[in-house]
Amino acid sequence: MTPNKILLYLHRLFKQNETKLHELNYLFWECTQRCNLACLHCGSDCASNSTMPDMPFTDFLRAILPITHTYRSGDITVVITGGEPLLRKDLILCGKTLREYGFRWGIVTNGYGYTFDIHAGLLAAGMGTITLSLDGFENSHNWLRSNKKSFENAIKALDLIVSSKGLAYDVVTCVNRKNIGELSDFRCFLISKKVKAWRLFTIAPIGRAANNNDMILTSNELKQLMDFIALSRIKGGVDVKFSCEGYVGKYETHVRDSYFFCRAGINIASVLIDGSISACPNINRNFAQGNIYNDDFLEVWNNQFKIMRNRKWTKTGICKNCKDYKNCDGGAMHLWNEKMDGIITCINKKLK
């Protein structure tokens, strides 16, 4: 058995143990579906005039406080997402209250409305992590975000974030056919901005991107992306990673720190805007396991999520006879629809 096969075998044992324990580490809160941008690739089709009202923070807090009877609140990071969480006027108060109860917390933002006052307020409220979307240089970013000022505002946000010592952060970039050719120069730009962590991901054919050919990389472009990330990790200067989108064959451990592991429903849960209890907020909403308005969150977490913790049902379609299935387990959960009749797209297959 080769060293790589031994490591993959050990990783499979590790995944089995993590799945058995299913200890909650990250809890996403979809606090709003309102958004100040209209991004071309949005999977949830958020809008500034969303008819879905923001979830009252008291409802979310009431649902998650019993978690502290089983877990140390400090072992769980609450990630506030949307939509765009900055549109909530009570965001700072929400974060402050979470911190008072011992939870670590952070946000995911497009940076459009991120100002010095908001930044200072979030830090004072105990924000420990932040993810900022930045999708290449001005033309590429503004095209994807459908806003001429988006890049300018995101850079202002980036400067504030990078200047804050002790704040854990990363920049995330949606790699598409418009910006893949500028990644090398953009890497140098991020290094010049003193960015320490950069995460890249491809766009799945869901939501607004379902029928947009400019969004989805070709096989050759996907290989180009993998080679770029692998080489960038050797060069250093900024910690570059490929996201947790799927098993990538020979590129495993060359494009991320460890082998692929979709932790949705294993270490990651979410409370969606309507109260649905789900795993990663990017997965199909029909995979929700309960609702905070009807069910006890901790009971759902402990006793449901079987669809994520036993992935044998994914051995269908192109996954059925795939020799890499044992290392992939059907890929990332967000690439499956409610029909469960086959993965929407397979990154590993495209790379081959």
mmCIF file of C-alpha atoms in Angstrom:
data_model
loop_
_atom_site.group_PDB
_atom_site.id
_atom_site.type_symbol
_atom_site.label_atom_id
_atom_site.label_comp_id
_atom_site.label_asym_id
_atom_site.label_seq_id
_atom_site.Cartn_x
_atom_site.Cartn_y
_atom_site.Cartn_z
ATOM 1 C CA MET A 1 0.000 0.000 0.000
ATOM 2 C CA THR A 2 1.406 3.396 -1.005
ATOM 3 C CA PRO A 3 1.815 6.215 1.570
ATOM 4 C CA ASN A 4 -1.043 8.116 -0.074
ATOM 5 C CA LYS A 5 -3.392 5.130 0.153
ATOM 6 C CA ILE A 6 -2.468 4.676 3.802
ATOM 7 C CA LEU A 7 -3.260 8.335 4.506
ATOM 8 C CA LEU A 8 -6.576 8.076 2.664
ATOM 9 C CA TYR A 9 -7.458 4.975 4.667
ATOM 10 C CA LEU A 10 -6.658 6.746 7.932
ATOM 11 C CA HIS A 11 -8.710 9.735 6.787
ATOM 12 C CA ARG A 12 -11.700 7.476 6.145
ATOM 13 C CA LEU A 13 -11.403 6.152 9.719
ATOM 14 C CA PHE A 14 -11.178 9.729 10.967
ATOM 15 C CA LYS A 15 -14.359 10.678 9.082
ATOM 16 C CA GLN A 16 -16.186 7.679 10.492
ATOM 17 C CA ASN A 17 -15.249 8.662 14.030
ATOM 18 C CA GLU A 18 -16.182 12.328 13.498
ATOM 19 C CA THR A 19 -19.512 11.247 12.065
ATOM 20 C CA LYS A 20 -20.196 8.975 15.022
ATOM 21 C CA LEU A 21 -19.411 11.757 17.499
ATOM 22 C CA HIS A 22 -21.072 14.521 15.376
ATOM 23 C CA GLU A 23 -19.914 17.263 17.720
ATOM 24 C CA LEU A 24 -21.308 20.646 16.750
ATOM 25 C CA ASN A 25 -18.603 23.229 15.999
ATOM 26 C CA TYR A 26 -20.157 25.726 13.592
ATOM 27 C CA LEU A 27 -23.706 27.029 13.660
ATOM 28 C CA PHE A 28 -24.809 29.278 10.803
ATOM 29 C CA TRP A 29 -27.662 31.704 11.360
ATOM 30 C CA GLU A 30 -29.391 32.965 8.227
ATOM 31 C CA CYS A 31 -30.547 36.129 9.926
ATOM 32 C CA THR A 32 -31.974 37.784 6.796
ATOM 33 C CA GLN A 33 -32.632 37.161 3.131
ATOM 34 C CA ARG A 34 -32.395 40.840 2.303
ATOM 35 C CA CYS A 35 -29.345 41.857 0.287
ATOM 36 C CA ASN A 36 -27.938 45.127 -1.030
ATOM 37 C CA LEU A 37 -26.492 43.444 -4.136
ATOM 38 C CA ALA A 38 -27.876 41.219 -6.903
ATOM 39 C CA CYS A 39 -25.005 38.809 -7.528
ATOM 40 C CA LEU A 40 -25.166 36.769 -10.717
ATOM 41 C CA HIS A 41 -24.295 33.517 -8.945
ATOM 42 C CA CYS A 42 -26.536 33.781 -5.857
ATOM 43 C CA GLY A 43 -27.792 30.357 -4.881
ATOM 44 C CA SER A 44 -30.636 31.603 -2.673
ATOM 45 C CA ASP A 45 -31.785 34.443 -4.952
ATOM 46 C CA CYS A 46 -31.747 37.018 -2.151
ATOM 47 C CA ALA A 47 -33.146 40.478 -2.839
ATOM 48 C CA SER A 48 -33.387 43.882 -1.170
ATOM 49 C CA ASN A 49 -37.178 43.537 -1.136
ATOM 50 C CA SER A 50 -37.290 39.969 0.155
ATOM 51 C CA THR A 51 -40.787 39.054 1.300
ATOM 52 C CA MET A 52 -39.356 36.838 4.032
ATOM 53 C CA PRO A 53 -39.047 38.902 7.242
ATOM 54 C CA ASP A 54 -35.817 38.850 9.238
ATOM 55 C CA MET A 55 -35.805 36.286 12.018
ATOM 56 C CA PRO A 56 -36.164 37.915 15.446
ATOM 57 C CA PHE A 57 -32.906 37.428 17.321
ATOM 58 C CA THR A 58 -34.794 36.374 20.445
ATOM 59 C CA ASP A 59 -36.226 33.409 18.518
ATOM 60 C CA PHE A 60 -32.769 32.272 17.458
ATOM 61 C CA LEU A 61 -31.284 32.774 20.914
ATOM 62 C CA ARG A 62 -34.112 30.885 22.601
ATOM 63 C CA ALA A 63 -33.514 27.958 20.257
ATOM 64 C CA ILE A 64 -29.760 27.669 20.759
ATOM 65 C CA LEU A 65 -29.305 28.392 24.471
ATOM 66 C CA PRO A 66 -30.144 24.785 25.471
ATOM 67 C CA ILE A 67 -27.042 23.757 23.493
ATOM 68 C CA THR A 68 -24.963 25.020 26.404
ATOM 69 C CA HIS A 69 -26.299 22.166 28.546
ATOM 70 C CA THR A 70 -24.329 19.744 26.360
ATOM 71 C CA TYR A 71 -21.580 21.866 24.823
ATOM 72 C CA ARG A 72 -19.369 24.600 26.137
ATOM 73 C CA SER A 73 -20.679 27.688 24.343
ATOM 74 C CA GLY A 74 -17.075 28.729 23.689
ATOM 75 C CA ASP A 75 -16.571 25.590 21.589
ATOM 76 C CA ILE A 76 -19.232 26.708 19.110
ATOM 77 C CA THR A 77 -18.822 29.520 16.602
ATOM 78 C CA VAL A 78 -22.039 31.158 15.447
ATOM 79 C CA VAL A 79 -21.613 32.466 11.899
ATOM 80 C CA ILE A 80 -24.145 35.137 11.006
ATOM 81 C CA THR A 81 -24.978 35.087 7.324
ATOM 82 C CA GLY A 82 -27.738 36.052 4.943
ATOM 83 C CA GLY A 83 -28.541 37.683 2.541
ATOM 84 C CA GLU A 84 -26.343 40.445 3.829
ATOM 85 C CA PRO A 85 -26.224 40.526 7.655
ATOM 86 C CA LEU A 86 -25.099 44.175 7.695
ATOM 87 C CA LEU A 87 -28.649 45.141 6.679
ATOM 88 C CA ARG A 88 -29.838 44.229 10.169
ATOM 89 C CA LYS A 89 -29.826 47.305 12.354
ATOM 90 C CA ASP A 90 -29.491 45.115 15.455
ATOM 91 C CA LEU A 91 -26.495 43.114 14.170
ATOM 92 C CA ILE A 92 -24.054 44.556 16.689
ATOM 93 C CA LEU A 93 -26.481 43.927 19.541
ATOM 94 C CA CYS A 94 -27.017 40.346 18.331
ATOM 95 C CA GLY A 95 -23.282 39.724 18.355
ATOM 96 C CA LYS A 96 -22.810 41.371 21.736
ATOM 97 C CA THR A 97 -25.523 39.184 23.263
ATOM 98 C CA LEU A 98 -24.050 36.003 21.769
ATOM 99 C CA ARG A 99 -20.688 36.890 23.261
ATOM 100 C CA GLU A 100 -22.264 37.560 26.666
ATOM 101 C CA TYR A 101 -23.593 34.006 26.583
ATOM 102 C CA GLY A 102 -20.108 32.729 25.755
ATOM 103 C CA PHE A 103 -20.522 31.976 22.057
ATOM 104 C CA ARG A 104 -17.823 32.877 19.591
ATOM 105 C CA TRP A 105 -19.300 34.577 16.564
ATOM 106 C CA GLY A 106 -18.517 36.052 13.177
ATOM 107 C CA ILE A 107 -20.144 37.194 9.963
ATOM 108 C CA VAL A 108 -20.053 36.586 6.219
ATOM 109 C CA THR A 109 -20.341 39.823 4.247
ATOM 110 C CA ASN A 110 -20.050 41.297 0.770
ATOM 111 C CA GLY A 111 -18.504 44.387 2.367
ATOM 112 C CA TYR A 112 -20.705 46.846 0.467
ATOM 113 C CA GLY A 113 -22.051 48.550 3.583
ATOM 114 C CA TYR A 114 -19.013 47.951 5.777
ATOM 115 C CA THR A 115 -17.897 51.222 7.361
ATOM 116 C CA PHE A 116 -15.407 52.193 10.043
ATOM 117 C CA ASP A 117 -18.197 52.723 12.596
ATOM 118 C CA ILE A 118 -19.738 49.338 11.868
ATOM 119 C CA HIS A 119 -16.322 47.671 12.008
ATOM 120 C CA ALA A 120 -15.535 49.270 15.364
ATOM 121 C CA GLY A 121 -18.957 48.325 16.709
ATOM 122 C CA LEU A 122 -18.644 44.700 15.626
ATOM 123 C CA LEU A 123 -15.204 44.387 17.202
ATOM 124 C CA ALA A 124 -16.428 45.968 20.428
ATOM 125 C CA ALA A 125 -19.280 43.434 20.434
ATOM 126 C CA GLY A 126 -16.762 40.586 20.331
ATOM 127 C CA MET A 127 -16.728 39.604 16.668
ATOM 128 C CA GLY A 128 -13.900 37.102 16.236
ATOM 129 C CA THR A 129 -14.189 36.002 12.607
ATOM 130 C CA ILE A 130 -15.215 37.557 9.310
ATOM 131 C CA THR A 131 -15.380 36.321 5.727
ATOM 132 C CA LEU A 132 -15.281 38.927 2.970
ATOM 133 C CA SER A 133 -16.276 38.255 -0.641
ATOM 134 C CA LEU A 134 -13.875 39.694 -3.197
ATOM 135 C CA ASP A 135 -14.052 38.295 -6.707
ATOM 136 C CA GLY A 136 -11.046 39.647 -8.543
ATOM 137 C CA PHE A 137 -10.228 43.126 -9.780
ATOM 138 C CA GLU A 138 -12.762 45.899 -10.250
ATOM 139 C CA ASN A 139 -14.353 44.870 -13.564
ATOM 140 C CA SER A 140 -14.658 41.204 -12.652
ATOM 141 C CA HIS A 141 -15.933 41.852 -9.144
ATOM 142 C CA ASN A 142 -18.458 44.492 -10.148
ATOM 143 C CA TRP A 143 -19.731 42.319 -13.008
ATOM 144 C CA LEU A 144 -20.379 39.372 -10.690
ATOM 145 C CA ARG A 145 -21.909 41.575 -7.988
ATOM 146 C CA SER A 146 -23.933 43.689 -10.454
ATOM 147 C CA ASN A 147 -22.872 46.938 -8.814
ATOM 148 C CA LYS A 148 -20.368 49.572 -9.987
ATOM 149 C CA LYS A 149 -19.319 50.530 -6.463
ATOM 150 C CA SER A 150 -19.074 47.036 -5.033
ATOM 151 C CA PHE A 151 -15.320 46.621 -5.534
ATOM 152 C CA GLU A 152 -14.501 50.055 -4.113
ATOM 153 C CA ASN A 153 -16.551 49.403 -0.989
ATOM 154 C CA ALA A 154 -15.215 45.873 -0.559
ATOM 155 C CA ILE A 155 -11.620 47.151 -0.664
ATOM 156 C CA LYS A 156 -12.418 49.701 2.039
ATOM 157 C CA ALA A 157 -13.815 46.855 4.120
ATOM 158 C CA LEU A 158 -10.722 44.754 3.414
ATOM 159 C CA ASP A 159 -8.386 47.493 4.644
ATOM 160 C CA LEU A 160 -10.325 47.756 7.903
ATOM 161 C CA ILE A 161 -10.366 43.989 8.408
ATOM 162 C CA VAL A 162 -6.672 43.441 7.693
ATOM 163 C CA SER A 163 -5.683 46.271 10.049
ATOM 164 C CA SER A 164 -7.375 44.594 13.023
ATOM 165 C CA LYS A 165 -4.976 42.387 14.970
ATOM 166 C CA GLY A 166 -6.512 39.311 16.533
ATOM 167 C CA LEU A 167 -9.393 39.158 14.071
ATOM 168 C CA ALA A 168 -9.540 35.856 12.180
ATOM 169 C CA TYR A 169 -10.588 36.415 8.588
ATOM 170 C CA ASP A 170 -10.403 35.181 5.053
ATOM 171 C CA VAL A 171 -11.141 36.540 1.606
ATOM 172 C CA VAL A 172 -13.303 34.287 -0.559
ATOM 173 C CA THR A 173 -13.323 34.439 -4.337
ATOM 174 C CA CYS A 174 -15.909 32.899 -6.650
ATOM 175 C CA VAL A 175 -13.799 31.647 -9.542
ATOM 176 C CA ASN A 176 -15.570 31.856 -12.880
ATOM 177 C CA ARG A 177 -14.720 32.159 -16.550
ATOM 178 C CA LYS A 178 -14.438 35.947 -16.296
ATOM 179 C CA ASN A 179 -11.826 36.124 -13.536
ATOM 180 C CA ILE A 180 -9.792 32.922 -13.782
ATOM 181 C CA GLY A 181 -7.211 34.601 -16.008
ATOM 182 C CA GLU A 182 -6.397 37.261 -13.425
ATOM 183 C CA LEU A 183 -5.926 35.050 -10.368
ATOM 184 C CA SER A 184 -2.120 35.261 -10.452
ATOM 185 C CA ASP A 185 -2.121 39.077 -10.514
ATOM 186 C CA PHE A 186 -4.912 39.172 -7.959
ATOM 187 C CA ARG A 187 -2.852 36.988 -5.629
ATOM 188 C CA CYS A 188 -0.061 39.573 -5.799
ATOM 189 C CA PHE A 189 -2.617 42.302 -5.120
ATOM 190 C CA LEU A 190 -3.899 40.510 -2.015
ATOM 191 C CA ILE A 191 -0.346 40.022 -0.757
ATOM 192 C CA SER A 192 0.279 43.740 -1.242
ATOM 193 C CA LYS A 193 -2.809 44.334 0.903
ATOM 194 C CA LYS A 194 -1.274 42.058 3.569
ATOM 195 C CA VAL A 195 -4.092 39.517 3.283
ATOM 196 C CA LYS A 196 -3.167 36.293 5.097
ATOM 197 C CA ALA A 197 -5.935 33.871 4.049
ATOM 198 C CA TRP A 198 -7.580 33.416 0.651
ATOM 199 C CA ARG A 199 -10.200 30.775 -0.131
ATOM 200 C CA LEU A 200 -11.281 30.010 -3.667
ATOM 201 C CA PHE A 201 -14.332 28.140 -4.820
ATOM 202 C CA THR A 202 -16.121 27.400 -8.036
ATOM 203 C CA ILE A 203 -19.753 28.176 -8.716
ATOM 204 C CA ALA A 204 -22.315 25.386 -8.724
ATOM 205 C CA PRO A 205 -25.048 25.375 -11.399
ATOM 206 C CA ILE A 206 -27.795 26.289 -8.933
ATOM 207 C CA GLY A 207 -29.854 29.424 -8.293
ATOM 208 C CA ARG A 208 -29.082 32.297 -10.648
ATOM 209 C CA ALA A 209 -26.027 30.489 -11.993
ATOM 210 C CA ALA A 210 -27.967 27.446 -13.183
ATOM 211 C CA ASN A 211 -28.046 28.481 -16.841
ATOM 212 C CA ASN A 212 -25.163 30.956 -17.034
ATOM 213 C CA ASN A 213 -22.215 29.580 -18.987
ATOM 214 C CA ASP A 214 -19.978 32.444 -17.832
ATOM 215 C CA MET A 215 -20.226 31.082 -14.288
ATOM 216 C CA ILE A 216 -19.138 27.465 -14.732
ATOM 217 C CA LEU A 217 -15.501 26.530 -15.413
ATOM 218 C CA THR A 218 -14.624 24.094 -18.167
ATOM 219 C CA SER A 219 -12.560 21.005 -17.355
ATOM 220 C CA ASN A 220 -9.374 22.699 -18.560
ATOM 221 C CA GLU A 221 -10.125 25.823 -16.542
ATOM 222 C CA LEU A 222 -10.794 23.722 -13.450
ATOM 223 C CA LYS A 223 -7.399 22.036 -13.890
ATOM 224 C CA GLN A 224 -5.878 25.482 -14.329
ATOM 225 C CA LEU A 225 -7.414 26.532 -11.012
ATOM 226 C CA MET A 226 -6.097 23.445 -9.191
ATOM 227 C CA ASP A 227 -2.592 23.975 -10.589
ATOM 228 C CA PHE A 228 -2.708 27.625 -9.597
ATOM 229 C CA ILE A 229 -3.718 26.858 -6.011
ATOM 230 C CA ALA A 230 -1.130 24.082 -5.673
ATOM 231 C CA LEU A 231 1.664 26.332 -6.934
ATOM 232 C CA SER A 232 0.505 29.278 -4.817
ATOM 233 C CA ARG A 233 0.648 27.129 -1.687
ATOM 234 C CA ILE A 234 4.276 26.323 -2.512
ATOM 235 C CA LYS A 235 5.158 29.964 -3.148
ATOM 236 C CA GLY A 236 3.558 31.216 0.062
ATOM 237 C CA GLY A 237 2.870 34.864 0.790
ATOM 238 C CA VAL A 238 -0.820 34.166 1.401
ATOM 239 C CA ASP A 239 -2.510 30.992 2.654
ATOM 240 C CA VAL A 240 -4.477 29.836 -0.401
ATOM 241 C CA LYS A 241 -7.054 27.043 -0.156
ATOM 242 C CA PHE A 242 -9.645 25.401 -2.335
ATOM 243 C CA SER A 243 -13.017 25.206 -0.620
ATOM 244 C CA CYS A 244 -14.757 22.034 0.546
ATOM 245 C CA GLU A 245 -16.622 21.430 -2.720
ATOM 246 C CA GLY A 246 -15.597 17.877 -3.373
ATOM 247 C CA TYR A 247 -12.895 15.290 -3.730
ATOM 248 C CA VAL A 248 -10.293 16.397 -6.287
ATOM 249 C CA GLY A 249 -8.293 13.213 -6.833
ATOM 250 C CA LYS A 250 -4.559 13.720 -7.313
ATOM 251 C CA TYR A 251 -4.876 17.323 -6.146
ATOM 252 C CA GLU A 252 -5.980 16.319 -2.652
ATOM 253 C CA THR A 253 -3.692 17.844 0.039
ATOM 254 C CA HIS A 254 -2.070 19.999 -2.663
ATOM 255 C CA VAL A 255 -4.954 22.492 -2.733
ATOM 256 C CA ARG A 256 -6.118 22.344 0.909
ATOM 257 C CA ASP A 257 -4.673 21.398 4.268
ATOM 258 C CA SER A 258 -6.253 17.951 4.469
ATOM 259 C CA TYR A 259 -8.331 15.494 2.479
ATOM 260 C CA PHE A 260 -11.874 16.402 1.435
ATOM 261 C CA PHE A 261 -14.527 16.060 4.120
ATOM 262 C CA CYS A 262 -18.046 17.485 3.803
ATOM 263 C CA ARG A 263 -18.907 18.281 7.420
ATOM 264 C CA ALA A 264 -22.490 19.354 6.740
ATOM 265 C CA GLY A 265 -24.657 17.731 9.414
ATOM 266 C CA ILE A 266 -21.572 16.293 11.101
ATOM 267 C CA ASN A 267 -19.960 19.359 12.651
ATOM 268 C CA ILE A 268 -21.967 22.079 10.898
ATOM 269 C CA ALA A 269 -25.600 23.062 11.380
ATOM 270 C CA SER A 270 -27.674 26.064 10.452
ATOM 271 C CA VAL A 271 -30.859 27.835 11.421
ATOM 272 C CA LEU A 272 -32.446 29.205 8.263
ATOM 273 C CA ILE A 273 -34.566 32.315 7.886
ATOM 274 C CA ASP A 274 -37.864 30.426 8.358
ATOM 275 C CA GLY A 275 -36.588 28.541 11.403
ATOM 276 C CA SER A 276 -35.607 25.400 9.504
ATOM 277 C CA ILE A 277 -32.852 23.385 11.143
ATOM 278 C CA SER A 278 -30.434 22.287 8.451
ATOM 279 C CA ALA A 279 -26.754 21.627 7.878
ATOM 280 C CA CYS A 280 -24.630 23.928 5.721
ATOM 281 C CA PRO A 281 -26.919 26.801 4.602
ATOM 282 C CA ASN A 282 -25.865 26.236 0.975
ATOM 283 C CA ILE A 283 -27.478 22.817 0.649
ATOM 284 C CA ASN A 284 -30.946 22.188 -0.769
ATOM 285 C CA ARG A 285 -33.589 23.395 1.663
ATOM 286 C CA ASN A 286 -35.589 20.229 1.280
ATOM 287 C CA PHE A 287 -32.900 18.536 3.381
ATOM 288 C CA ALA A 288 -33.988 20.466 6.506
ATOM 289 C CA GLN A 289 -34.289 18.214 9.565
ATOM 290 C CA GLY A 290 -36.693 20.195 11.725
ATOM 291 C CA ASN A 291 -37.745 23.702 12.690
ATOM 292 C CA ILE A 292 -36.952 25.734 15.805
ATOM 293 C CA TYR A 293 -40.594 26.816 16.054
ATOM 294 C CA ASN A 294 -41.741 23.205 16.404
ATOM 295 C CA ASP A 295 -38.708 21.193 17.510
ATOM 296 C CA ASP A 296 -35.940 21.223 20.071
ATOM 297 C CA PHE A 297 -32.723 22.170 18.245
ATOM 298 C CA LEU A 298 -30.436 19.918 20.273
ATOM 299 C CA GLU A 299 -32.752 16.922 19.935
ATOM 300 C CA VAL A 300 -32.836 17.413 16.169
ATOM 301 C CA TRP A 301 -29.051 17.702 16.047
ATOM 302 C CA ASN A 302 -28.514 14.569 18.106
ATOM 303 C CA ASN A 303 -31.138 12.345 16.494
ATOM 304 C CA GLN A 304 -31.703 13.548 12.934
ATOM 305 C CA PHE A 305 -29.280 14.390 10.100
ATOM 306 C CA LYS A 306 -29.091 10.712 9.155
ATOM 307 C CA ILE A 307 -29.097 11.725 5.507
ATOM 308 C CA MET A 308 -25.754 13.501 6.066
ATOM 309 C CA ARG A 309 -24.258 10.989 8.491
ATOM 310 C CA ASN A 310 -24.958 7.936 6.360
ATOM 311 C CA ARG A 311 -24.221 8.891 2.783
ATOM 312 C CA LYS A 312 -24.775 5.473 1.191
ATOM 313 C CA TRP A 313 -27.830 6.865 -0.616
ATOM 314 C CA THR A 314 -25.448 8.980 -2.740
ATOM 315 C CA LYS A 315 -24.079 5.855 -4.437
ATOM 316 C CA THR A 316 -26.235 6.455 -7.479
ATOM 317 C CA GLY A 317 -25.901 8.032 -10.898
ATOM 318 C CA ILE A 318 -22.270 8.666 -11.817
ATOM 319 C CA CYS A 319 -21.286 7.928 -8.210
ATOM 320 C CA LYS A 320 -22.595 4.359 -8.351
ATOM 321 C CA ASN A 321 -19.534 2.734 -9.923
ATOM 322 C CA CYS A 322 -16.936 5.409 -9.170
ATOM 323 C CA LYS A 323 -13.674 3.950 -7.874
ATOM 324 C CA ASP A 324 -13.078 7.091 -5.811
ATOM 325 C CA TYR A 325 -16.420 6.896 -4.005
ATOM 326 C CA LYS A 326 -14.927 5.565 -0.772
ATOM 327 C CA ASN A 327 -12.830 8.735 -0.494
ATOM 328 C CA CYS A 328 -15.566 11.075 -1.698
ATOM 329 C CA ASP A 329 -18.852 9.787 -0.205
ATOM 330 C CA GLY A 330 -20.786 11.492 -2.971
ATOM 331 C CA GLY A 331 -19.087 14.871 -2.762
ATOM 332 C CA ALA A 332 -20.441 18.006 -1.140
ATOM 333 C CA MET A 333 -24.052 17.991 0.053
ATOM 334 C CA HIS A 334 -24.861 21.278 -1.696
ATOM 335 C CA LEU A 335 -24.386 19.498 -5.036
ATOM 336 C CA TRP A 336 -27.408 17.241 -4.462
ATOM 337 C CA ASN A 337 -31.026 18.179 -5.097
ATOM 338 C CA GLU A 338 -34.172 16.945 -3.427
ATOM 339 C CA LYS A 339 -34.623 14.163 -6.014
ATOM 340 C CA MET A 340 -31.401 12.569 -4.739
ATOM 341 C CA ASP A 341 -30.952 10.884 -8.115
ATOM 342 C CA GLY A 342 -27.413 11.993 -8.848
ATOM 343 C CA ILE A 343 -24.878 14.681 -8.079
ATOM 344 C CA ILE A 344 -25.423 17.948 -9.995
ATOM 345 C CA THR A 345 -21.790 18.191 -11.022
ATOM 346 C CA CYS A 346 -18.688 16.189 -10.088
ATOM 347 C CA ILE A 347 -15.460 18.136 -9.756
ATOM 348 C CA ASN A 348 -13.358 14.974 -9.681
ATOM 349 C CA LYS A 349 -14.884 13.738 -12.928
ATOM 350 C CA LYS A 350 -14.319 17.110 -14.606
ATOM 351 C CA LEU A 351 -10.678 17.025 -13.558
ATOM 352 C CA LYS A 352 -10.265 13.641 -15.225
#
